[in-house]
Coordinates of C-alpha atoms in Angstrom, one line a residue:
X25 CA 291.2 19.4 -20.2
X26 CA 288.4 16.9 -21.7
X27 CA 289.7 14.4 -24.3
X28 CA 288.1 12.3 -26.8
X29 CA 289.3 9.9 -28.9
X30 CA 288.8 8.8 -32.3
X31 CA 289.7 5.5 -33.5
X32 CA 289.6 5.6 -37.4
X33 CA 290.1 2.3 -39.0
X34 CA 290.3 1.6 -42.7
X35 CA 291.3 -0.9 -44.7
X36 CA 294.9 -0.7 -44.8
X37 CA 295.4 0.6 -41.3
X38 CA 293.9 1.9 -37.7
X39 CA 294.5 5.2 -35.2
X40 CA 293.9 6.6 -32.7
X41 CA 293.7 10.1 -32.6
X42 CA 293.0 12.2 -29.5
X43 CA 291.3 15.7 -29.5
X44 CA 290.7 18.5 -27.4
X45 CA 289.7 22.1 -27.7
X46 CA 292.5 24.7 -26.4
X47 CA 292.1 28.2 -26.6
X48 CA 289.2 27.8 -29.7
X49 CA 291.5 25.4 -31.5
X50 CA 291.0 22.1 -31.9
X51 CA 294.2 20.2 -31.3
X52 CA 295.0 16.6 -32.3
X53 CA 297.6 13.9 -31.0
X54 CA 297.5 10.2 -33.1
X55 CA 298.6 8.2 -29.7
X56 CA 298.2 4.7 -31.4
X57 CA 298.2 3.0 -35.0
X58 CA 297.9 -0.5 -36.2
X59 CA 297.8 -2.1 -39.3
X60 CA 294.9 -3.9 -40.9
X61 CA 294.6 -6.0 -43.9
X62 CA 292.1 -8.7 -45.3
X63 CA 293.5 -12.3 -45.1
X64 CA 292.5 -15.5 -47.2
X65 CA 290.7 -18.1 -45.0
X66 CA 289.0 -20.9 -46.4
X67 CA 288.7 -19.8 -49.5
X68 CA 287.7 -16.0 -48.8
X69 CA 289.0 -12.8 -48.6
X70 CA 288.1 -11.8 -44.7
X71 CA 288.5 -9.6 -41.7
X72 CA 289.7 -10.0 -38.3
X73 CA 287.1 -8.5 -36.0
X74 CA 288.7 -10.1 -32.9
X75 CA 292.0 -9.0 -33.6
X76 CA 290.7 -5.2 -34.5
X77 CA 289.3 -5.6 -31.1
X78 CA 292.3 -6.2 -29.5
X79 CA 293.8 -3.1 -31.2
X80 CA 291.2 -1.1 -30.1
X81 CA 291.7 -1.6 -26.7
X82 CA 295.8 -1.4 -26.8
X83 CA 294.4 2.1 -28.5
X84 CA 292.5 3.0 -25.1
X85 CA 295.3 1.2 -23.0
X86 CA 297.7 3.5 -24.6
X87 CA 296.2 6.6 -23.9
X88 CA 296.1 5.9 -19.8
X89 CA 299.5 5.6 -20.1
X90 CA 300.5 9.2 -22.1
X91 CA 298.0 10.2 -19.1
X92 CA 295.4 11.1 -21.2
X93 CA 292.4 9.2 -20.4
X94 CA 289.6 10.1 -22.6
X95 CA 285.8 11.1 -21.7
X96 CA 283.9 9.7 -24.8
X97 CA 285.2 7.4 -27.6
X98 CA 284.1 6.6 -30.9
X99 CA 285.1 3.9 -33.8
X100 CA 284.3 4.7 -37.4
X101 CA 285.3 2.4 -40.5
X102 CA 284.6 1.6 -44.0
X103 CA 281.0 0.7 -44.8
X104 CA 279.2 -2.7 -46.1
X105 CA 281.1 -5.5 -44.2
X106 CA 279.2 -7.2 -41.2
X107 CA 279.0 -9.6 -38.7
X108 CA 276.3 -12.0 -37.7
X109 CA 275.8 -12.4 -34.0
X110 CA 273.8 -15.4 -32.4
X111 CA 272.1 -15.0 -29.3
X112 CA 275.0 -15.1 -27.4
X113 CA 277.1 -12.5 -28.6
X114 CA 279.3 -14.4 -30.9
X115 CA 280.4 -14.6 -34.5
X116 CA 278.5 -16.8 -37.1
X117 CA 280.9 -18.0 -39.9
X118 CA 283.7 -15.4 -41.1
X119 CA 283.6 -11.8 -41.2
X120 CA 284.2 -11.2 -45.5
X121 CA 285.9 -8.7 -46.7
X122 CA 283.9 -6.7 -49.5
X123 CA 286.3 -7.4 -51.8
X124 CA 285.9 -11.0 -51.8
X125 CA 284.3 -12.5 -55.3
X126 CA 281.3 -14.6 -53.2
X127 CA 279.0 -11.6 -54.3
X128 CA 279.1 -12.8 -58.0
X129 CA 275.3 -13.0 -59.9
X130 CA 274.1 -11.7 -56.5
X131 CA 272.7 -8.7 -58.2
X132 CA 271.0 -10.8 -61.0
X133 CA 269.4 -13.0 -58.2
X134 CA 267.9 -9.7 -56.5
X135 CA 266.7 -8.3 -59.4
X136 CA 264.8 -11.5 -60.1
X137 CA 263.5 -10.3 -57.2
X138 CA 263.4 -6.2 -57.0
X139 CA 264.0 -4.6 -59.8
X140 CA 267.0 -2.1 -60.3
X141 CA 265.0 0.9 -60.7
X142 CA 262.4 -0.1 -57.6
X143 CA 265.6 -0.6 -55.5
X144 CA 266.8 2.6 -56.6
X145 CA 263.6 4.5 -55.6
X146 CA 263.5 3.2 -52.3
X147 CA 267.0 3.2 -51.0
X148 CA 268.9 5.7 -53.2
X149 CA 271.7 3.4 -53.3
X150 CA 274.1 3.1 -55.9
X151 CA 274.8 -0.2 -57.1
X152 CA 278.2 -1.8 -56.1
X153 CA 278.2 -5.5 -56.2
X154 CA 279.7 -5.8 -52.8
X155 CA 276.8 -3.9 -51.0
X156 CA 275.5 -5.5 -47.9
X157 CA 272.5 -6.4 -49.9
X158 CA 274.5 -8.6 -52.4
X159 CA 276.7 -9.9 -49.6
X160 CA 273.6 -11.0 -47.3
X161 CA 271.8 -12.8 -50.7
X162 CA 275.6 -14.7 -50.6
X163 CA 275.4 -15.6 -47.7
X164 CA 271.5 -17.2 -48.4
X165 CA 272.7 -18.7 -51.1
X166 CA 275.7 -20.2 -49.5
X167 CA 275.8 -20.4 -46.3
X168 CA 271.5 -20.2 -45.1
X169 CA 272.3 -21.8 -41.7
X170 CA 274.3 -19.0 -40.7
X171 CA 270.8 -16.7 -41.5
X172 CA 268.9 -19.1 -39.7
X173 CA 271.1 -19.1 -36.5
X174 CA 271.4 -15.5 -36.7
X175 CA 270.1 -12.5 -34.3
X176 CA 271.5 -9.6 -35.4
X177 CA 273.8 -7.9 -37.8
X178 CA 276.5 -6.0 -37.0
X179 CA 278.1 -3.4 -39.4
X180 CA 282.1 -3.3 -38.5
X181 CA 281.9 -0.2 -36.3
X182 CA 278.5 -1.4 -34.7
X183 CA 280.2 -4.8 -33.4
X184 CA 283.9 -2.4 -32.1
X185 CA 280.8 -0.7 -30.2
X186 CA 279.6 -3.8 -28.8
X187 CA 282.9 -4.9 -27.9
X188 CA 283.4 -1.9 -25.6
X189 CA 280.0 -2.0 -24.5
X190 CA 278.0 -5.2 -24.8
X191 CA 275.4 -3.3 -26.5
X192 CA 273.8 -4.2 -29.9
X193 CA 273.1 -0.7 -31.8
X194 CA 273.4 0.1 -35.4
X195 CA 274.1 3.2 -36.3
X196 CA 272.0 5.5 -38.9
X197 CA 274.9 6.7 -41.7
X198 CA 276.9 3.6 -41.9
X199 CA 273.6 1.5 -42.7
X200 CA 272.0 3.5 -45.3
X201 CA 275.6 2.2 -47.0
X202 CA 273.4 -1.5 -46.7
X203 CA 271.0 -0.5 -49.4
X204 CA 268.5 -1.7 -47.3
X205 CA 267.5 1.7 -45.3
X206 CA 264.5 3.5 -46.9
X207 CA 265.5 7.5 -48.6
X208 CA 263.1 8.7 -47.5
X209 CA 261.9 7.1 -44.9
X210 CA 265.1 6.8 -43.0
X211 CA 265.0 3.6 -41.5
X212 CA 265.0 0.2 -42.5
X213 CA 262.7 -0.9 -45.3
X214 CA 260.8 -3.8 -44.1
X215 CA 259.1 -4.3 -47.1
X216 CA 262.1 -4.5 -49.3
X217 CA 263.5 -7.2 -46.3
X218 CA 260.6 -9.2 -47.3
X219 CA 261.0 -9.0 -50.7
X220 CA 264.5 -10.4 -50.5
X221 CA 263.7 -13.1 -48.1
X222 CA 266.0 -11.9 -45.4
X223 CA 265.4 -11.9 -41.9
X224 CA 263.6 -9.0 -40.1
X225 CA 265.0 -9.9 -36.7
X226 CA 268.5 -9.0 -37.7
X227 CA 267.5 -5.5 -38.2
X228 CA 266.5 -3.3 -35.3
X229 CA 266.5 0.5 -34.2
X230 CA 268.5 2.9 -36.0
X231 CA 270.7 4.9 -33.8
X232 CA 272.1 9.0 -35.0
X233 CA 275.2 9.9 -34.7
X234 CA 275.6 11.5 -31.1
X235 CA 274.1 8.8 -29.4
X236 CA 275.7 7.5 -26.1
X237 CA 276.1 3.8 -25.8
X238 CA 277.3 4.2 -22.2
X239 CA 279.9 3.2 -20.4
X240 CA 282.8 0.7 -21.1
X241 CA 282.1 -3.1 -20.1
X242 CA 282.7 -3.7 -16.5
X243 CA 285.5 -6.4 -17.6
X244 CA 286.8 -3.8 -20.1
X245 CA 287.2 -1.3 -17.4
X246 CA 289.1 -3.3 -14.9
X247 CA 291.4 -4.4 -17.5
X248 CA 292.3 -0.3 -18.9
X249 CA 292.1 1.0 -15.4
X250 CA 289.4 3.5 -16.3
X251 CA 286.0 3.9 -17.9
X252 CA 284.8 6.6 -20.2
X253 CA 281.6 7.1 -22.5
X254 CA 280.9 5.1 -25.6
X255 CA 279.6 7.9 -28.2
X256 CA 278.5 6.9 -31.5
X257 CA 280.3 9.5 -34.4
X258 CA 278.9 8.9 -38.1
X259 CA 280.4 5.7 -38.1
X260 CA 280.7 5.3 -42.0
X261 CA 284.2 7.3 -42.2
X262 CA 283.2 9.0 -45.1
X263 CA 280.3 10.3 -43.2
X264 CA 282.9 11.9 -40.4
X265 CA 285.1 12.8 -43.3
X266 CA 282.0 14.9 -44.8
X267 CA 281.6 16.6 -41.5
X268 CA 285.3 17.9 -41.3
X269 CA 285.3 20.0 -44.2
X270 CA 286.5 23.8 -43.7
X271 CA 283.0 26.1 -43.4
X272 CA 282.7 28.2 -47.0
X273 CA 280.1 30.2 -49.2
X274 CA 278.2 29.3 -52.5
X275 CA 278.5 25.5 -53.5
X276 CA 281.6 23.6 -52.5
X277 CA 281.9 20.0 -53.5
X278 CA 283.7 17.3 -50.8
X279 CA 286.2 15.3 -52.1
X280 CA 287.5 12.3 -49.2
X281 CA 290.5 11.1 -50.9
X282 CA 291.7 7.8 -49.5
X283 CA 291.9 4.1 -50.7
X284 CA 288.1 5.3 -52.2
X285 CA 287.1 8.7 -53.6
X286 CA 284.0 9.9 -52.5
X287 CA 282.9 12.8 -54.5
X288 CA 279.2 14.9 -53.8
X289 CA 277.9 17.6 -52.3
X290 CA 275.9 17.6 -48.9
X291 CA 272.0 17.6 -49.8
X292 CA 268.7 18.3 -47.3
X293 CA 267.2 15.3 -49.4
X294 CA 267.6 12.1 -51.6
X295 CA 267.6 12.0 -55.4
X296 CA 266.0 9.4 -56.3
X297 CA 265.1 9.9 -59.9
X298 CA 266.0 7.3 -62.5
X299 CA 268.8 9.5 -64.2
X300 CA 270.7 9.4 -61.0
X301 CA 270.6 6.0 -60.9
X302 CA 271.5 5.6 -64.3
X303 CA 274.5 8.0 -63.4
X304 CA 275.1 5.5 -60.2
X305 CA 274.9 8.2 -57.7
X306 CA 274.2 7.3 -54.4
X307 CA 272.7 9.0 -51.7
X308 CA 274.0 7.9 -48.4
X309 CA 272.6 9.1 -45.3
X310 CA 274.8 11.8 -43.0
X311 CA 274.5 13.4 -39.5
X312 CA 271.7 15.0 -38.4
X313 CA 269.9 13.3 -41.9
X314 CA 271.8 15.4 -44.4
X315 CA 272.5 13.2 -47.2
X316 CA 275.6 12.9 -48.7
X317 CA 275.1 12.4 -52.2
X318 CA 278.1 11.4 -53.7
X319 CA 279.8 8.9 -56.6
X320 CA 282.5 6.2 -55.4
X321 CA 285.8 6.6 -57.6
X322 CA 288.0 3.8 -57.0
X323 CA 290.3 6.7 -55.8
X324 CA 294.2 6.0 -54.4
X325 CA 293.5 1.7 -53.6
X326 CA 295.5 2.2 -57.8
X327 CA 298.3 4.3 -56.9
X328 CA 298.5 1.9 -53.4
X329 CA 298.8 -1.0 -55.5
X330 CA 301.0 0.1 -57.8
X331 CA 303.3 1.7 -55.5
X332 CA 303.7 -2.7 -53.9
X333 CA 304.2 -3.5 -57.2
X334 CA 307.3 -1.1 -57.5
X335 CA 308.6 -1.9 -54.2
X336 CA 311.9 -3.9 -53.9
X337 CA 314.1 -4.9 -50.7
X338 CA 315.1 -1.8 -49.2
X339 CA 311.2 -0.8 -49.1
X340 CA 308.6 0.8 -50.6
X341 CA 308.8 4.1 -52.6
X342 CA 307.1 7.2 -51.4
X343 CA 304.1 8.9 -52.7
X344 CA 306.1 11.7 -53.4
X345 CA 308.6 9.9 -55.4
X346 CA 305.6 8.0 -57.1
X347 CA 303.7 11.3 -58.0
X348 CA 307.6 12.7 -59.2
X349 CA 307.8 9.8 -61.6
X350 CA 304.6 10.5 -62.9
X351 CA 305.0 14.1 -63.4
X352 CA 308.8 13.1 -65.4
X353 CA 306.5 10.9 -67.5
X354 CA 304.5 13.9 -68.5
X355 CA 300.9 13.7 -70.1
X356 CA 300.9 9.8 -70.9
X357 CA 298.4 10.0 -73.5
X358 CA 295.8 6.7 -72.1
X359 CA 293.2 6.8 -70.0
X360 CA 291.6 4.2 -68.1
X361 CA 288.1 3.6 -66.6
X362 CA 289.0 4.0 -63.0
X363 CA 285.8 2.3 -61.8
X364 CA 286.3 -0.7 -64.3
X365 CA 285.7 -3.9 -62.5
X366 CA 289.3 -5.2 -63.6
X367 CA 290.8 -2.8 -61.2
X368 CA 288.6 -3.9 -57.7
X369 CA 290.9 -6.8 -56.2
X370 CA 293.9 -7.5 -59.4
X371 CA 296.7 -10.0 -59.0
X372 CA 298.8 -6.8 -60.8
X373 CA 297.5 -3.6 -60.6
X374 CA 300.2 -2.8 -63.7
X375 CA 298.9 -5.4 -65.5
X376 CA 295.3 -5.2 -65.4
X377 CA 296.0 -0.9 -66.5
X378 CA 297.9 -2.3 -69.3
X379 CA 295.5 -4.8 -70.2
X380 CA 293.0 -1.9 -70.5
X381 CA 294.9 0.0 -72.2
X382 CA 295.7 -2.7 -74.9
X383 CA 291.7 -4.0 -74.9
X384 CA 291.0 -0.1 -76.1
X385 CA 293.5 0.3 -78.3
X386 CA 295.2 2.9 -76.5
X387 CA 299.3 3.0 -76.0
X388 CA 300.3 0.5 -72.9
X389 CA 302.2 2.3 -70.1
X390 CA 305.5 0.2 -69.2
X391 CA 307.2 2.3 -67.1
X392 CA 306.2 3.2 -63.8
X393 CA 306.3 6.3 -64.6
X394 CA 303.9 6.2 -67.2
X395 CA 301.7 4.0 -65.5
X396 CA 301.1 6.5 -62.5
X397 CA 300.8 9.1 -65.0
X398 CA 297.8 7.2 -66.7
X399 CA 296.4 6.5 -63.4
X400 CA 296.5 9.7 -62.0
X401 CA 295.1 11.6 -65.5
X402 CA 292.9 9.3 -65.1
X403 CA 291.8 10.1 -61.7
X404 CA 291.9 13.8 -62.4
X405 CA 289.7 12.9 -65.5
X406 CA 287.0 11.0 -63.8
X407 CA 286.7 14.3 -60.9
X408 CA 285.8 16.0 -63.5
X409 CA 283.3 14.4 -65.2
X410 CA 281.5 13.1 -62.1
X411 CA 281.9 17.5 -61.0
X412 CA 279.7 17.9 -64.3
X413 CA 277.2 15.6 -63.2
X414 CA 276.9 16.9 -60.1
X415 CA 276.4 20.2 -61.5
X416 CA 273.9 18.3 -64.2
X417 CA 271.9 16.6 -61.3
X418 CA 271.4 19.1 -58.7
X419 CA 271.3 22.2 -60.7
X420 CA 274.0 23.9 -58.7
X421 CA 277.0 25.7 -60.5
X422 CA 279.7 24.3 -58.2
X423 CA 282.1 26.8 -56.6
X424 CA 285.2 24.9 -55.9
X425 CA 286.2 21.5 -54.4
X426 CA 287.1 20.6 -50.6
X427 CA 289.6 17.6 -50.8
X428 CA 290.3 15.8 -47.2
X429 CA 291.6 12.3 -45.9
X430 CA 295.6 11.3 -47.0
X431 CA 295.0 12.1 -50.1
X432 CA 295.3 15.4 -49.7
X433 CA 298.4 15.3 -49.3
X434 CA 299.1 14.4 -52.7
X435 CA 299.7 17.9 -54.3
X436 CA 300.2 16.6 -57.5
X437 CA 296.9 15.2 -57.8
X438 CA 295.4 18.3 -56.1
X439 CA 297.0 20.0 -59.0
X440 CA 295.5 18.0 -62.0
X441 CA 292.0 18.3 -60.3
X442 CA 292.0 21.6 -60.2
X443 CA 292.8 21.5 -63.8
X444 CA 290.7 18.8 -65.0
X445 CA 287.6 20.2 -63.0
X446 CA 288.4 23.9 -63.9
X447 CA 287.6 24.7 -60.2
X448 CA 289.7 26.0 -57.2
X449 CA 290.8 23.3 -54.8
X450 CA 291.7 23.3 -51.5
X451 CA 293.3 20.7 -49.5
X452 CA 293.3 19.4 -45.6
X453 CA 292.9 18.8 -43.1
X454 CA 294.8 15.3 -43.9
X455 CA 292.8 13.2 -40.9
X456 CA 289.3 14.6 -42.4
X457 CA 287.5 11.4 -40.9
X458 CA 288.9 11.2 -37.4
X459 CA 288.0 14.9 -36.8
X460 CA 284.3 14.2 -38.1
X461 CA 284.2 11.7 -35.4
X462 CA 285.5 13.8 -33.1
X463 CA 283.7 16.8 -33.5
X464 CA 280.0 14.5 -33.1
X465 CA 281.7 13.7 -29.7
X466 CA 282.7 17.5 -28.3
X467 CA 279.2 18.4 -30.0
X468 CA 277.6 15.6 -27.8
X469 CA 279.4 16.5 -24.9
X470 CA 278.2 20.3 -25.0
X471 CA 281.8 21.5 -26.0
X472 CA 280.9 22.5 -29.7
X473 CA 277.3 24.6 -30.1
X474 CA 276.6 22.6 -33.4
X475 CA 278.2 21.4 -37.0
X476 CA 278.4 25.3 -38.1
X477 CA 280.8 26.2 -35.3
X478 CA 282.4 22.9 -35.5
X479 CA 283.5 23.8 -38.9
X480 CA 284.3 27.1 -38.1
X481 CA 287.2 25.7 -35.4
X482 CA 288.6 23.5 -38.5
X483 CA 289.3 26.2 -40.6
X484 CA 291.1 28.3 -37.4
X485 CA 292.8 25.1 -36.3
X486 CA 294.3 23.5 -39.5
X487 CA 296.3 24.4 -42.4
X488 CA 294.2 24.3 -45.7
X489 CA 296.0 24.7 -48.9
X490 CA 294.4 26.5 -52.2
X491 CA 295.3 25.0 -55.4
X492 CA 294.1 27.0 -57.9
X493 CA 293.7 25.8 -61.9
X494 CA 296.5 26.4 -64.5

């Protein structure tokens, strides 16, 4: 039997998840989980890189002793955050989180130096004002010694690589996230590096997803008992999470419903006009250079933060209480802009939704009932308008919608999508992105022909749910 293993970290928590084929099914085992979270230091909202290392390896530790020792291994995480490396192999300054507030004015100070629609046209990137771009101009601004010292940038999954294996790579998917890597070109754009005054050096070949790093650090291997093959997955997890959809016919829309929601449609090419910038579509790059063009929704990181807010003592509701409450509270009648700015990194999630509400002169939710029910319309709400753009953009008359990641889970939700887009839904499998990455490792490994059979084996092996309008 030939295991691999995922580990899939995101921004609340890690796993592990094991996978192996049996019978023409893919089965799954999670065999280790962690938390994460972003932590003030000095001033900043950051991550701990060495500590996720350390979890990465109890991950590997653990599996030697279930007795399942896996043959390749692969790290995905959210995109944007880095680390700068010196010569040596060690971390310049702190690892910020994208959430942090250092990136404010960054995106007037690059467009004093690239315009908005020039930056659009070569990267194909929507604007978020924690991309890498704006975080790296920070980090000129405010810390230049740290540039100057520096060697090379690692993404978050690219340094967890070079942890296992002492290699520097970084991978293809996760740094089209940068807005720094060319549309069409598909590699870095050195021109647009010079424009912004950063330094080429940090930048060097992109690898696909599929690549082999090779083998564990000697070190690393003594300490686990064992050594197995460092395989890079699409290492953005919303690139894995693309790749696990359930295979189907006409025009289906992928929906990965986590902390984010990332809604699009696999493409051959970029869109690069000036209406889908204008839109704030981004096209980021995929395995095997599809592109997955897509518009972030703030997504569940509301319905998270509420659900701390409503906690007390004995613990922290669940989300099927939370989505009850909001289904008792009916049709709340305010909406909210989802992607507002208020709603990135609030003291009080509850607060800053009433605050909108009360700045648009809408009614302001006060239960929580009434506040998940405006956030969740409000999800449901932006779906469907971003499903219309979609259709608007690409000229395709979308068939239905593909929901994956914890979020689908949430029926409720499922529900009002369906509704609100006027489109059939259909929801799982629930660990979306750790089966992306594991299904670029059995294709790398011979075990899967390619992506079509691959998604053939998750629609045998999982149970996907239809939700169908009302």
């Amino acid at each position: 039997m030939a295991y691999h293993l995922a580990v899939d970290i995101g921004a609340s928590s890690g796993r592990h998840i094991l996978g192996w084929l049996e019978g023409g099914l893919l089965r799954t085992r999670e065999v280790y989980r962690f938390e994460n979270k972003a932590e003030r230091k000095r001033g900043r909202l950051c991550w701990g890189l060495e500590a996720l290392g350390r979890e990465v390896i109890r991950g590997l530790a653990r599996c030697r002793e279930l007795g399942h020792v896996p043959e390749t291994v692969g790290v995905d995480t959210w995109a944007v955050d880095f680390a700068l490396l010196d010569g040596k192999g060690q971390i310049l300054g702190d690892t910020v989180a994208y959430r942090d507030s250092r990136t404010q004015g960054m995106d007037l100070l690059a467009e004093q130096l690239v315009s908005p629609q020039e930056l659009y046209r070569r990267t194909g990137i929507q604007k978020q004002i924690f991309n890498t771009l704006y975080q790296l101009l920070a980090v000129k601004a405010q810390e230049p010694e740290l540039l100057d010292q520096a060697e090379s940038l690692l993404l978050v999954p690219d340094y967890l690589h070079f942890l296992l294996t002492g290699k520097r790579s970084q991978e293809y998917t996760n740094a089209t996230t940068t807005g720094l890597v060319s549309g069409e070109g598909k590699d870095w754009d050195r021109e647009l590096l010079k424009k912004l005054g950063l330094p080429d050096r940090l930048f060097g070949p992109l690898s696909l997803p599929g690549t082999e790093l090779g083998s564990l650090r000697p070190a690393l291997r003594e300490e686990l008992g064992f050594d197995c093959r460092v395989v890079l997955p699409a290492t953005h997890d919303t690139g894995s999470a693309f790749l696990a959809v359930p295979e189907s016919g006409g025009h289906w829309a992928t929906l990965s419903s986590g902390t984010w929601s990332l809604l699009g449609l696999e493409l051959p090419h970029p869109i690069l006009t000036e209406v889908s910038r204008e839109r704030n579509f981004t096209n980021e790059g995929g395995y095997q250079y599809r592109f997955r063009y897509l518009k972030n929704i703030m997504g569940l990181w509301m319905i998270q933060n509420l659900r701390r807010e409503f906690g007390s003592p004995q613990g922290l509701p669940g989300f099927g209480e939370l989505s009850r409450w909001a289904r008792e509270a009916g049709d709340f009648p305010s909406r909210v802009e989802v992607d507002h700015q208020s709603f990135l990194a609030p003291a009080s999630m509850a607060q800053a939704v009433g605050g909108f509400c009360r700045r648009t002169g809408q009614p302001v939710p006060e239960t929580p009932g009434e506040l998940l029910s405006c956030v969740y319309h409000s999800l449901a709400g932006s779906y469907a308008r971003t499903v219309q753009e979609l259709e608007d953009l690409t000229g395709r008359r979308l068939s239905g919608i593909h929901i994956v990641g914890g979020g689908s889970q949430d029926q409720y939700l499922n529900q009002l999508t369906a509704n609100a887009c006027g489109l059939p839904v259909t929801a799982g499998p629930t660990e979306g992105t750790a089966l992306g990455n594991l299904l670029v490792q059995m294709i790398a490994a011979g075990e899967l022909k390619d992506l079509e059979e691959a998604r053939k084996a998750i629609g045998r092996s999982f149970q996907i749910k239809e939700v169908l309008p009302c």
